[in-house]
């Protein structure tokens, strides 16, 4: 591509980040999705399974598959929600808590490394740009605006 578009840069960057996290997670028999799920769960009080999908921005089928894999690996357990018998709470096992800390340190390492190479001012601009892009998408401004022209 002679001239890179904004969406190209976003996609290529996310794919690189995703690949990096998956390579790191593979060293521990996990995936980026597993690490993200571990970080999205409450360490002590359990997390309603219905809250995880929206929190992670993950489709129900992908989340179900990830949770099943995590349960098989002994990272989580599922228990009925005592306040709502229809619901399920997901709890981290001791191994899950250890892997959560490992995931947390991996994310912290990534962020610290980026902060060592990019000024705080540039990072602030990046955050503002990303936030604006997300708002434009959530408000369905991009294509609705184009159609009106």
mmCIF file with all atom_site columns, N, CA and C in Angstrom, residues 31-38 41 49 52-54 56-72 76 78 90:
data_model
loop_
_atom_site.group_PDB
_atom_site.id
_atom_site.type_symbol
_atom_site.label_atom_id
_atom_site.label_alt_id
_atom_site.label_comp_id
_atom_site.label_asym_id
_atom_site.label_entity_id
_atom_site.label_seq_id
_atom_site.pdbx_PDB_ins_code
_atom_site.Cartn_x
_atom_site.Cartn_y
_atom_site.Cartn_z
_atom_site.occupancy
_atom_site.B_iso_or_equiv
_atom_site.pdbx_formal_charge
_atom_site.auth_seq_id
_atom_site.auth_comp_id
_atom_site.auth_asym_id
_atom_site.auth_atom_id
_atom_site.pdbx_PDB_model_num
ATOM 1  N N  . UNK A 1 31 ? -3.579  -18.465 25.750 1.00 0.00 ? 31 UNK A N  1
ATOM 2  C CA . UNK A 1 31 ? -3.785  -17.571 24.616 1.00 0.00 ? 31 UNK A CA 1
ATOM 3  C C  . UNK A 1 31 ? -4.008  -16.167 25.152 1.00 0.00 ? 31 UNK A C  1
ATOM 4  N N  . UNK A 1 32 ? -3.991  -15.198 24.248 1.00 0.00 ? 32 UNK A N  1
ATOM 5  C CA . UNK A 1 32 ? -4.273  -13.831 24.646 1.00 0.00 ? 32 UNK A CA 1
ATOM 6  C C  . UNK A 1 32 ? -5.688  -13.738 25.214 1.00 0.00 ? 32 UNK A C  1
ATOM 7  N N  . UNK A 1 33 ? -6.640  -14.448 24.603 1.00 0.00 ? 33 UNK A N  1
ATOM 8  C CA . UNK A 1 33 ? -8.028  -14.424 25.077 1.00 0.00 ? 33 UNK A CA 1
ATOM 9  C C  . UNK A 1 33 ? -8.122  -14.935 26.510 1.00 0.00 ? 33 UNK A C  1
ATOM 10 N N  . UNK A 1 34 ? -7.353  -15.974 26.820 1.00 0.00 ? 34 UNK A N  1
ATOM 11 C CA . UNK A 1 34 ? -7.327  -16.507 28.186 1.00 0.00 ? 34 UNK A CA 1
ATOM 12 C C  . UNK A 1 34 ? -6.803  -15.460 29.156 1.00 0.00 ? 34 UNK A C  1
ATOM 13 N N  . UNK A 1 35 ? -5.691  -14.829 28.796 1.00 0.00 ? 35 UNK A N  1
ATOM 14 C CA . UNK A 1 35 ? -5.103  -13.804 29.653 1.00 0.00 ? 35 UNK A CA 1
ATOM 15 C C  . UNK A 1 35 ? -6.057  -12.640 29.874 1.00 0.00 ? 35 UNK A C  1
ATOM 16 N N  . UNK A 1 36 ? -6.709  -12.215 28.795 1.00 0.00 ? 36 UNK A N  1
ATOM 17 C CA . UNK A 1 36 ? -7.660  -11.111 28.880 1.00 0.00 ? 36 UNK A CA 1
ATOM 18 C C  . UNK A 1 36 ? -8.842  -11.488 29.765 1.00 0.00 ? 36 UNK A C  1
ATOM 19 N N  . UNK A 1 37 ? -9.311  -12.720 29.637 1.00 0.00 ? 37 UNK A N  1
ATOM 20 C CA . UNK A 1 37 ? -10.424 -13.192 30.471 1.00 0.00 ? 37 UNK A CA 1
ATOM 21 C C  . UNK A 1 37 ? -10.011 -13.212 31.943 1.00 0.00 ? 37 UNK A C  1
ATOM 22 N N  . UNK A 1 38 ? -8.813  -13.714 32.223 1.00 0.00 ? 38 UNK A N  1
ATOM 23 C CA . UNK A 1 38 ? -8.328  -13.755 33.604 1.00 0.00 ? 38 UNK A CA 1
ATOM 24 C C  . UNK A 1 38 ? -8.280  -12.353 34.205 1.00 0.00 ? 38 UNK A C  1
ATOM 25 N N  . UNK A 1 41 ? -11.748 -10.874 35.266 1.00 0.00 ? 41 UNK A N  1
ATOM 26 C CA . UNK A 1 41 ? -12.499 -11.525 36.352 1.00 0.00 ? 41 UNK A CA 1
ATOM 27 C C  . UNK A 1 41 ? -12.094 -10.979 37.711 1.00 0.00 ? 41 UNK A C  1
ATOM 28 N N  . UNK A 1 49 ? -21.026 -14.735 34.603 1.00 0.00 ? 49 UNK A N  1
ATOM 29 C CA . UNK A 1 49 ? -20.611 -15.073 33.246 1.00 0.00 ? 49 UNK A CA 1
ATOM 30 C C  . UNK A 1 49 ? -21.216 -14.101 32.241 1.00 0.00 ? 49 UNK A C  1
ATOM 31 N N  . UNK A 1 52 ? -19.054 -10.934 31.562 1.00 0.00 ? 52 UNK A N  1
ATOM 32 C CA . UNK A 1 52 ? -17.756 -11.045 30.898 1.00 0.00 ? 52 UNK A CA 1
ATOM 33 C C  . UNK A 1 52 ? -17.783 -10.663 29.426 1.00 0.00 ? 52 UNK A C  1
ATOM 34 N N  . UNK A 1 53 ? -18.782 -11.116 28.695 1.00 0.00 ? 53 UNK A N  1
ATOM 35 C CA . UNK A 1 53 ? -18.854 -10.832 27.264 1.00 0.00 ? 53 UNK A CA 1
ATOM 36 C C  . UNK A 1 53 ? -18.775 -9.351  26.958 1.00 0.00 ? 53 UNK A C  1
ATOM 37 N N  . UNK A 1 54 ? -19.700 -8.549  27.526 1.00 0.00 ? 54 UNK A N  1
ATOM 38 C CA . UNK A 1 54 ? -19.652 -7.109  27.282 1.00 0.00 ? 54 UNK A CA 1
ATOM 39 C C  . UNK A 1 54 ? -18.362 -6.455  27.782 1.00 0.00 ? 54 UNK A C  1
ATOM 40 N N  . UNK A 1 56 ? -15.435 -7.742  27.885 1.00 0.00 ? 56 UNK A N  1
ATOM 41 C CA . UNK A 1 56 ? -14.309 -8.095  27.027 1.00 0.00 ? 56 UNK A CA 1
ATOM 42 C C  . UNK A 1 56 ? -14.562 -7.767  25.563 1.00 0.00 ? 56 UNK A C  1
ATOM 43 N N  . UNK A 1 57 ? -15.803 -7.396  25.235 1.00 0.00 ? 57 UNK A N  1
ATOM 44 C CA . UNK A 1 57 ? -16.124 -7.134  23.841 1.00 0.00 ? 57 UNK A CA 1
ATOM 45 C C  . UNK A 1 57 ? -16.018 -8.391  22.995 1.00 0.00 ? 57 UNK A C  1
ATOM 46 N N  . UNK A 1 58 ? -16.430 -9.511  23.570 1.00 0.00 ? 58 UNK A N  1
ATOM 47 C CA . UNK A 1 58 ? -16.282 -10.806 22.924 1.00 0.00 ? 58 UNK A CA 1
ATOM 48 C C  . UNK A 1 58 ? -17.650 -11.399 22.615 1.00 0.00 ? 58 UNK A C  1
ATOM 49 N N  . UNK A 1 59 ? -17.748 -12.057 21.477 1.00 0.00 ? 59 UNK A N  1
ATOM 50 C CA . UNK A 1 59 ? -18.985 -12.740 21.098 1.00 0.00 ? 59 UNK A CA 1
ATOM 51 C C  . UNK A 1 59 ? -19.238 -13.906 22.048 1.00 0.00 ? 59 UNK A C  1
ATOM 52 N N  . UNK A 1 60 ? -20.498 -14.250 22.241 1.00 0.00 ? 60 UNK A N  1
ATOM 53 C CA . UNK A 1 60 ? -20.879 -15.305 23.187 1.00 0.00 ? 60 UNK A CA 1
ATOM 54 C C  . UNK A 1 60 ? -20.229 -16.643 22.856 1.00 0.00 ? 60 UNK A C  1
ATOM 55 N N  . UNK A 1 61 ? -20.190 -17.018 21.572 1.00 0.00 ? 61 UNK A N  1
ATOM 56 C CA . UNK A 1 61 ? -19.606 -18.327 21.219 1.00 0.00 ? 61 UNK A CA 1
ATOM 57 C C  . UNK A 1 61 ? -18.112 -18.365 21.508 1.00 0.00 ? 61 UNK A C  1
ATOM 58 N N  . UNK A 1 62 ? -17.409 -17.284 21.212 1.00 0.00 ? 62 UNK A N  1
ATOM 59 C CA . UNK A 1 62 ? -15.969 -17.231 21.498 1.00 0.00 ? 62 UNK A CA 1
ATOM 60 C C  . UNK A 1 62 ? -15.716 -17.271 22.993 1.00 0.00 ? 62 UNK A C  1
ATOM 61 N N  . UNK A 1 63 ? -16.534 -16.531 23.742 1.00 0.00 ? 63 UNK A N  1
ATOM 62 C CA . UNK A 1 63 ? -16.386 -16.503 25.193 1.00 0.00 ? 63 UNK A CA 1
ATOM 63 C C  . UNK A 1 63 ? -16.657 -17.890 25.782 1.00 0.00 ? 63 UNK A C  1
ATOM 64 N N  . UNK A 1 64 ? -17.700 -18.550 25.311 1.00 0.00 ? 64 UNK A N  1
ATOM 65 C CA . UNK A 1 64 ? -18.029 -19.893 25.795 1.00 0.00 ? 64 UNK A CA 1
ATOM 66 C C  . UNK A 1 64 ? -16.866 -20.845 25.567 1.00 0.00 ? 64 UNK A C  1
ATOM 67 N N  . UNK A 1 65 ? -16.291 -20.777 24.389 1.00 0.00 ? 65 UNK A N  1
ATOM 68 C CA . UNK A 1 65 ? -15.153 -21.636 24.047 1.00 0.00 ? 65 UNK A CA 1
ATOM 69 C C  . UNK A 1 65 ? -13.951 -21.338 24.952 1.00 0.00 ? 65 UNK A C  1
ATOM 70 N N  . UNK A 1 66 ? -13.680 -20.051 25.163 1.00 0.00 ? 66 UNK A N  1
ATOM 71 C CA . UNK A 1 66 ? -12.559 -19.644 26.020 1.00 0.00 ? 66 UNK A CA 1
ATOM 72 C C  . UNK A 1 66 ? -12.775 -20.127 27.450 1.00 0.00 ? 66 UNK A C  1
ATOM 73 N N  . UNK A 1 67 ? -13.986 -19.928 27.990 1.00 0.00 ? 67 UNK A N  1
ATOM 74 C CA . UNK A 1 67 ? -14.271 -20.348 29.366 1.00 0.00 ? 67 UNK A CA 1
ATOM 75 C C  . UNK A 1 67 ? -14.197 -21.864 29.518 1.00 0.00 ? 67 UNK A C  1
ATOM 76 N N  . UNK A 1 68 ? -14.679 -22.597 28.517 1.00 0.00 ? 68 UNK A N  1
ATOM 77 C CA . UNK A 1 68 ? -14.617 -24.058 28.563 1.00 0.00 ? 68 UNK A CA 1
ATOM 78 C C  . UNK A 1 68 ? -13.156 -24.514 28.621 1.00 0.00 ? 68 UNK A C  1
ATOM 79 N N  . UNK A 1 69 ? -12.319 -23.917 27.795 1.00 0.00 ? 69 UNK A N  1
ATOM 80 C CA . UNK A 1 69 ? -10.894 -24.241 27.780 1.00 0.00 ? 69 UNK A CA 1
ATOM 81 C C  . UNK A 1 69 ? -10.243 -23.903 29.129 1.00 0.00 ? 69 UNK A C  1
ATOM 82 N N  . UNK A 1 70 ? -10.613 -22.762 29.692 1.00 0.00 ? 70 UNK A N  1
ATOM 83 C CA . UNK A 1 70 ? -10.053 -22.345 30.980 1.00 0.00 ? 70 UNK A CA 1
ATOM 84 C C  . UNK A 1 70 ? -10.476 -23.294 32.096 1.00 0.00 ? 70 UNK A C  1
ATOM 85 N N  . UNK A 1 71 ? -11.713 -23.765 32.025 1.00 0.00 ? 71 UNK A N  1
ATOM 86 C CA . UNK A 1 71 ? -12.209 -24.700 33.031 1.00 0.00 ? 71 UNK A CA 1
ATOM 87 C C  . UNK A 1 71 ? -11.479 -26.036 32.906 1.00 0.00 ? 71 UNK A C  1
ATOM 88 N N  . UNK A 1 72 ? -11.284 -26.503 31.683 1.00 0.00 ? 72 UNK A N  1
ATOM 89 C CA . UNK A 1 72 ? -10.567 -27.762 31.443 1.00 0.00 ? 72 UNK A CA 1
ATOM 90 C C  . UNK A 1 72 ? -9.122  -27.694 31.934 1.00 0.00 ? 72 UNK A C  1
ATOM 91 N N  . UNK A 1 76 ? -10.392 -21.861 36.171 1.00 0.00 ? 76 UNK A N  1
ATOM 92 C CA . UNK A 1 76 ? -11.630 -21.307 36.727 1.00 0.00 ? 76 UNK A CA 1
ATOM 93 C C  . UNK A 1 76 ? -12.548 -22.431 37.179 1.00 0.00 ? 76 UNK A C  1
ATOM 94 N N  . UNK A 1 78 ? -16.954 -22.864 37.956 1.00 0.00 ? 78 UNK A N  1
ATOM 95 C CA . UNK A 1 78 ? -18.264 -22.212 37.829 1.00 0.00 ? 78 UNK A CA 1
ATOM 96 C C  . UNK A 1 78 ? -19.139 -22.669 38.984 1.00 0.00 ? 78 UNK A C  1
ATOM 97 N N  . UNK A 1 90 ? -18.250 -17.095 37.995 1.00 0.00 ? 90 UNK A N  1
ATOM 98 C CA . UNK A 1 90 ? -16.988 -17.721 37.625 1.00 0.00 ? 90 UNK A CA 1
ATOM 99 C C  . UNK A 1 90 ? -15.935 -17.272 38.631 1.00 0.00 ? 90 UNK A C  1
#
